[in-house]
Amino acid sequence: MKKSVGSRYWGLLKLLIHLLVPLCVHFIAEQMTVPLLVDVTTKALCDDDDDGAKSNTCPQAIYLNGFQQTVVGIFRVAMLPFLGQLADEYGRKPLLLFTISASIFPFAVLAWSDSKQYLYAYYVLRMIAQIISQGSLSSISLAYVADVVEDSTRAVAFGWITGLFSVSNFLGNLLSRVLPEDYIFEVSLLLLAVCPVYLKLFLVETNKPAPRQEQHSFSLATISNSFKKQYKTIKNGLAAGANSGTLNRIALITFLYKLGMSGITSVLLYYLKSVFAFNKNQFSEILMLVGIGSILSQILVLPLINALVGEKGILCISLLASAAYGLFNGLAWAPWVPYMSASFEVVFVLMEPAMYAIVSKATSSTNQGKAQGFIAAVRSSATLLSPLVMTPLTSLFLSSKAPFDCKGFSLLCASLFMVFALFFACRLNLDNGKSGSDPEDKSDNIEAPLLS
């Protein structure tokens, strides 16, 4: 029996290896820059004229980071379903190549120079790249997995995907810890450039592209009609998500969870730098600890507990851990507390593979890209809203004008949203069978290609 299970998982790995390798390298390249970016941004925007305290508390960096997250979130709400629709119509591989290549250009700027002018150019290009790739790269990858993996092993496969992200985070933070600062952006750029080349050479397409329609003249009426058809197609894809009971409830839980968690992650490193004077090395150490635990929990523990408690049980446990994570970080009274609270992240990272499996099982095989894009758009709408509150609230309580002494008050507020998400998750009833089919499939079964 053990041998058959092992051989089944080995066969699963062989199906996904050419997707997992470039994703791993891509996320290593991105993650290795995260600890250094905090120092680079605060150094460029907040000159240390007096003493070290001024550079540690840098509201300009917090506001710039919040502005970036809000702008990206606004455009991603529309972009994610659009790219998911493209992946369903034209195949996963072209869209994976497009989204994975977007991150090359902003890091090329920082590899050239990290001065103030180049930093602003980086943020502009980074916003464009994140609009294209953040969320969409993951959702298209999940659709690819759903194409080749059976329902019974999808939760395990999605756990491998998110576990791979944790492996990448660990290795990226390890490289950030050991490499000299002057070479981090250059190495990251090299790794990012390798990923689309590997995908192009080795990845096998799983979704047959839609047949090309006849060539039409490029008249204004034709272009207008094409946009109307595409709008109808995307609207139907979103309606499929809204009309599914499971997808509807998961969307609410995801929105509340992401509203709180994105608020915490967007300001946490700047908060720790201000309160405890953490630098690149401390950030790397915390993220490496999280990475090691997350690898074990997602790749080894998830298949075991999924058989015991199911996706709903994993969802509830993860949300409870995420609320505790925000609470301990918000009340951090000593430099060791953030290290301890990082242990909760090892648990709540299990939420994503469980959620992906629930969404995948609740929709038909032809609508995987739409469904994952729908949930990704919901996550994106939460990430654009959270900085509008978290950025000024964090800046206020880190300043001398705070109404009372609680520097992590904004993190405590964000943790309340995870509590609300836990309440709805406990009341979640999963649909039996697929409910995510397009509402107009019977009358409009053939969708017009986006680029015909």
mmCIF file with all atom_site columns, N, CA and C in Angstrom, residues 400-435:
data_model
loop_
_atom_site.group_PDB
_atom_site.id
_atom_site.type_symbol
_atom_site.label_atom_id
_atom_site.label_alt_id
_atom_site.label_comp_id
_atom_site.label_asym_id
_atom_site.label_entity_id
_atom_site.label_seq_id
_atom_site.pdbx_PDB_ins_code
_atom_site.Cartn_x
_atom_site.Cartn_y
_atom_site.Cartn_z
_atom_site.occupancy
_atom_site.B_iso_or_equiv
_atom_site.pdbx_formal_charge
_atom_site.auth_seq_id
_atom_site.auth_comp_id
_atom_site.auth_asym_id
_atom_site.auth_atom_id
_atom_site.pdbx_PDB_model_num
ATOM 1   N N  . SER A 1 400 ? 5.327   60.164 17.476 1.00 0.00 ? 400 SER A N  1
ATOM 2   C CA . SER A 1 400 ? 5.168   60.728 18.821 1.00 0.00 ? 400 SER A CA 1
ATOM 3   C C  . SER A 1 400 ? 3.774   61.292 19.053 1.00 0.00 ? 400 SER A C  1
ATOM 4   N N  . LYS A 1 401 ? 2.932   61.338 18.014 1.00 0.00 ? 401 LYS A N  1
ATOM 5   C CA . LYS A 1 401 ? 1.587   61.892 18.128 1.00 0.00 ? 401 LYS A CA 1
ATOM 6   C C  . LYS A 1 401 ? 0.530   60.819 18.386 1.00 0.00 ? 401 LYS A C  1
ATOM 7   N N  . ALA A 1 402 ? 0.956   59.603 18.693 1.00 0.00 ? 402 ALA A N  1
ATOM 8   C CA . ALA A 1 402 ? 0.004   58.520 18.934 1.00 0.00 ? 402 ALA A CA 1
ATOM 9   C C  . ALA A 1 402 ? -0.898  58.844 20.114 1.00 0.00 ? 402 ALA A C  1
ATOM 10  N N  . PRO A 1 403 ? -2.216  58.550 20.014 1.00 0.00 ? 403 PRO A N  1
ATOM 11  C CA . PRO A 1 403 ? -3.132  58.861 21.121 1.00 0.00 ? 403 PRO A CA 1
ATOM 12  C C  . PRO A 1 403 ? -2.847  58.055 22.385 1.00 0.00 ? 403 PRO A C  1
ATOM 13  N N  . PHE A 1 404 ? -2.268  56.887 22.251 1.00 0.00 ? 404 PHE A N  1
ATOM 14  C CA . PHE A 1 404 ? -1.837  56.097 23.405 1.00 0.00 ? 404 PHE A CA 1
ATOM 15  C C  . PHE A 1 404 ? -0.678  55.211 22.961 1.00 0.00 ? 404 PHE A C  1
ATOM 16  N N  . ASP A 1 405 ? 0.031   54.659 23.924 1.00 0.00 ? 405 ASP A N  1
ATOM 17  C CA . ASP A 1 405 ? 1.269   53.931 23.640 1.00 0.00 ? 405 ASP A CA 1
ATOM 18  C C  . ASP A 1 405 ? 0.964   52.471 23.300 1.00 0.00 ? 405 ASP A C  1
ATOM 19  N N  . CYS A 1 406 ? 0.807   52.221 22.009 1.00 0.00 ? 406 CYS A N  1
ATOM 20  C CA . CYS A 1 406 ? 0.652   50.852 21.506 1.00 0.00 ? 406 CYS A CA 1
ATOM 21  C C  . CYS A 1 406 ? 1.100   50.860 20.054 1.00 0.00 ? 406 CYS A C  1
ATOM 22  N N  . LYS A 1 407 ? 2.385   50.677 19.843 1.00 0.00 ? 407 LYS A N  1
ATOM 23  C CA . LYS A 1 407 ? 2.954   50.823 18.502 1.00 0.00 ? 407 LYS A CA 1
ATOM 24  C C  . LYS A 1 407 ? 2.390   49.814 17.514 1.00 0.00 ? 407 LYS A C  1
ATOM 25  N N  . GLY A 1 408 ? 1.937   48.688 18.003 1.00 0.00 ? 408 GLY A N  1
ATOM 26  C CA . GLY A 1 408 ? 1.385   47.667 17.109 1.00 0.00 ? 408 GLY A CA 1
ATOM 27  C C  . GLY A 1 408 ? -0.131  47.650 17.059 1.00 0.00 ? 408 GLY A C  1
ATOM 28  N N  . PHE A 1 409 ? -0.763  48.769 17.373 1.00 0.00 ? 409 PHE A N  1
ATOM 29  C CA . PHE A 1 409 ? -2.227  48.823 17.410 1.00 0.00 ? 409 PHE A CA 1
ATOM 30  C C  . PHE A 1 409 ? -2.843  48.471 16.049 1.00 0.00 ? 409 PHE A C  1
ATOM 31  N N  . SER A 1 410 ? -2.219  48.911 14.976 1.00 0.00 ? 410 SER A N  1
ATOM 32  C CA . SER A 1 410 ? -2.754  48.613 13.644 1.00 0.00 ? 410 SER A CA 1
ATOM 33  C C  . SER A 1 410 ? -2.750  47.109 13.371 1.00 0.00 ? 410 SER A C  1
ATOM 34  N N  . LEU A 1 411 ? -1.735  46.397 13.867 1.00 0.00 ? 411 LEU A N  1
ATOM 35  C CA . LEU A 1 411 ? -1.679  44.948 13.678 1.00 0.00 ? 411 LEU A CA 1
ATOM 36  C C  . LEU A 1 411 ? -2.773  44.246 14.478 1.00 0.00 ? 411 LEU A C  1
ATOM 37  N N  . LEU A 1 412 ? -3.085  44.787 15.670 1.00 0.00 ? 412 LEU A N  1
ATOM 38  C CA . LEU A 1 412 ? -4.167  44.222 16.470 1.00 0.00 ? 412 LEU A CA 1
ATOM 39  C C  . LEU A 1 412 ? -5.508  44.390 15.756 1.00 0.00 ? 412 LEU A C  1
ATOM 40  N N  . CYS A 1 413 ? -5.704  45.559 15.145 1.00 0.00 ? 413 CYS A N  1
ATOM 41  C CA . CYS A 1 413 ? -6.945  45.791 14.388 1.00 0.00 ? 413 CYS A CA 1
ATOM 42  C C  . CYS A 1 413 ? -7.054  44.832 13.210 1.00 0.00 ? 413 CYS A C  1
ATOM 43  N N  . ALA A 1 414 ? -5.934  44.607 12.523 1.00 0.00 ? 414 ALA A N  1
ATOM 44  C CA . ALA A 1 414 ? -5.947  43.709 11.368 1.00 0.00 ? 414 ALA A CA 1
ATOM 45  C C  . ALA A 1 414 ? -6.279  42.278 11.769 1.00 0.00 ? 414 ALA A C  1
ATOM 46  N N  . SER A 1 415 ? -5.850  41.873 12.966 1.00 0.00 ? 415 SER A N  1
ATOM 47  C CA . SER A 1 415 ? -6.109  40.493 13.403 1.00 0.00 ? 415 SER A CA 1
ATOM 48  C C  . SER A 1 415 ? -7.594  40.234 13.632 1.00 0.00 ? 415 SER A C  1
ATOM 49  N N  . LEU A 1 416 ? -8.385  41.293 13.863 1.00 0.00 ? 416 LEU A N  1
ATOM 50  C CA . LEU A 1 416 ? -9.825  41.118 14.052 1.00 0.00 ? 416 LEU A CA 1
ATOM 51  C C  . LEU A 1 416 ? -10.487 40.563 12.789 1.00 0.00 ? 416 LEU A C  1
ATOM 52  N N  . PHE A 1 417 ? -9.981  40.953 11.621 1.00 0.00 ? 417 PHE A N  1
ATOM 53  C CA . PHE A 1 417 ? -10.572 40.456 10.377 1.00 0.00 ? 417 PHE A CA 1
ATOM 54  C C  . PHE A 1 417 ? -10.365 38.949 10.236 1.00 0.00 ? 417 PHE A C  1
ATOM 55  N N  . MET A 1 418 ? -9.226  38.435 10.739 1.00 0.00 ? 418 MET A N  1
ATOM 56  C CA . MET A 1 418 ? -9.027  36.990 10.714 1.00 0.00 ? 418 MET A CA 1
ATOM 57  C C  . MET A 1 418 ? -10.008 36.281 11.642 1.00 0.00 ? 418 MET A C  1
ATOM 58  N N  . VAL A 1 419 ? -10.367 36.941 12.758 1.00 0.00 ? 419 VAL A N  1
ATOM 59  C CA . VAL A 1 419 ? -11.365 36.367 13.661 1.00 0.00 ? 419 VAL A CA 1
ATOM 60  C C  . VAL A 1 419 ? -12.723 36.275 12.963 1.00 0.00 ? 419 VAL A C  1
ATOM 61  N N  . PHE A 1 420 ? -13.096 37.338 12.232 1.00 0.00 ? 420 PHE A N  1
ATOM 62  C CA . PHE A 1 420 ? -14.356 37.305 11.480 1.00 0.00 ? 420 PHE A CA 1
ATOM 63  C C  . PHE A 1 420 ? -14.330 36.204 10.420 1.00 0.00 ? 420 PHE A C  1
ATOM 64  N N  . ALA A 1 421 ? -13.199 36.070 9.726  1.00 0.00 ? 421 ALA A N  1
ATOM 65  C CA . ALA A 1 421 ? -13.064 35.019 8.713  1.00 0.00 ? 421 ALA A CA 1
ATOM 66  C C  . ALA A 1 421 ? -13.202 33.636 9.343  1.00 0.00 ? 421 ALA A C  1
ATOM 67  N N  . LEU A 1 422 ? -12.651 33.452 10.554 1.00 0.00 ? 422 LEU A N  1
ATOM 68  C CA . LEU A 1 422 ? -12.759 32.172 11.259 1.00 0.00 ? 422 LEU A CA 1
ATOM 69  C C  . LEU A 1 422 ? -14.219 31.858 11.575 1.00 0.00 ? 422 LEU A C  1
ATOM 70  N N  . PHE A 1 423 ? -14.982 32.860 11.963 1.00 0.00 ? 423 PHE A N  1
ATOM 71  C CA . PHE A 1 423 ? -16.402 32.666 12.274 1.00 0.00 ? 423 PHE A CA 1
ATOM 72  C C  . PHE A 1 423 ? -17.154 32.114 11.053 1.00 0.00 ? 423 PHE A C  1
ATOM 73  N N  . PHE A 1 424 ? -16.919 32.719 9.885  1.00 0.00 ? 424 PHE A N  1
ATOM 74  C CA . PHE A 1 424 ? -17.603 32.262 8.673  1.00 0.00 ? 424 PHE A CA 1
ATOM 75  C C  . PHE A 1 424 ? -17.075 30.914 8.195  1.00 0.00 ? 424 PHE A C  1
ATOM 76  N N  . ALA A 1 425 ? -15.785 30.649 8.428  1.00 0.00 ? 425 ALA A N  1
ATOM 77  C CA . ALA A 1 425 ? -15.220 29.358 8.022  1.00 0.00 ? 425 ALA A CA 1
ATOM 78  C C  . ALA A 1 425 ? -15.830 28.215 8.827  1.00 0.00 ? 425 ALA A C  1
ATOM 79  N N  . CYS A 1 426 ? -16.091 28.461 10.105 1.00 0.00 ? 426 CYS A N  1
ATOM 80  C CA . CYS A 1 426 ? -16.704 27.423 10.936 1.00 0.00 ? 426 CYS A CA 1
ATOM 81  C C  . CYS A 1 426 ? -18.120 27.094 10.468 1.00 0.00 ? 426 CYS A C  1
ATOM 82  N N  . ARG A 1 427 ? -18.773 28.034 9.816  1.00 0.00 ? 427 ARG A N  1
ATOM 83  C CA . ARG A 1 427 ? -20.141 27.838 9.329  1.00 0.00 ? 427 ARG A CA 1
ATOM 84  C C  . ARG A 1 427 ? -20.176 27.419 7.859  1.00 0.00 ? 427 ARG A C  1
ATOM 85  N N  . LEU A 1 428 ? -19.023 27.130 7.289  1.00 0.00 ? 428 LEU A N  1
ATOM 86  C CA . LEU A 1 428 ? -18.939 26.803 5.871  1.00 0.00 ? 428 LEU A CA 1
ATOM 87  C C  . LEU A 1 428 ? -19.478 25.400 5.604  1.00 0.00 ? 428 LEU A C  1
ATOM 88  N N  . ASN A 1 429 ? -20.388 25.310 4.626  1.00 0.00 ? 429 ASN A N  1
ATOM 89  C CA . ASN A 1 429 ? -20.887 24.024 4.146  1.00 0.00 ? 429 ASN A CA 1
ATOM 90  C C  . ASN A 1 429 ? -20.473 23.872 2.691  1.00 0.00 ? 429 ASN A C  1
ATOM 91  N N  . LEU A 1 430 ? -19.704 22.838 2.405  1.00 0.00 ? 430 LEU A N  1
ATOM 92  C CA . LEU A 1 430 ? -19.188 22.650 1.057  1.00 0.00 ? 430 LEU A CA 1
ATOM 93  C C  . LEU A 1 430 ? -20.252 22.057 0.152  1.00 0.00 ? 430 LEU A C  1
ATOM 94  N N  . ASP A 1 431 ? -20.286 22.556 -1.097 1.00 0.00 ? 431 ASP A N  1
ATOM 95  C CA . ASP A 1 431 ? -21.227 22.021 -2.088 1.00 0.00 ? 431 ASP A CA 1
ATOM 96  C C  . ASP A 1 431 ? -20.832 20.610 -2.469 1.00 0.00 ? 431 ASP A C  1
ATOM 97  N N  . ASN A 1 432 ? -21.812 19.816 -2.793 1.00 0.00 ? 432 ASN A N  1
ATOM 98  C CA . ASN A 1 432 ? -21.553 18.477 -3.350 1.00 0.00 ? 432 ASN A CA 1
ATOM 99  C C  . ASN A 1 432 ? -21.582 18.559 -4.857 1.00 0.00 ? 432 ASN A C  1
ATOM 100 N N  . GLY A 1 433 ? -20.457 18.257 -5.490 1.00 0.00 ? 433 GLY A N  1
ATOM 101 C CA . GLY A 1 433 ? -20.390 18.309 -6.941 1.00 0.00 ? 433 GLY A CA 1
ATOM 102 C C  . GLY A 1 433 ? -20.007 19.668 -7.432 1.00 0.00 ? 433 GLY A C  1
ATOM 103 N N  . LYS A 1 434 ? -19.920 19.807 -8.736 1.00 0.00 ? 434 LYS A N  1
ATOM 104 C CA . LYS A 1 434 ? -19.503 21.042 -9.371 1.00 0.00 ? 434 LYS A CA 1
ATOM 105 C C  . LYS A 1 434 ? -20.683 21.994 -9.452 1.00 0.00 ? 434 LYS A C  1
ATOM 106 N N  . SER A 1 435 ? -20.403 23.260 -9.064 1.00 0.00 ? 435 SER A N  1
ATOM 107 C CA . SER A 1 435 ? -21.439 24.269 -9.141 1.00 0.00 ? 435 SER A CA 1
ATOM 108 C C  . SER A 1 435 ? -20.960 25.518 -9.794 1.00 0.00 ? 435 SER A C  1
#
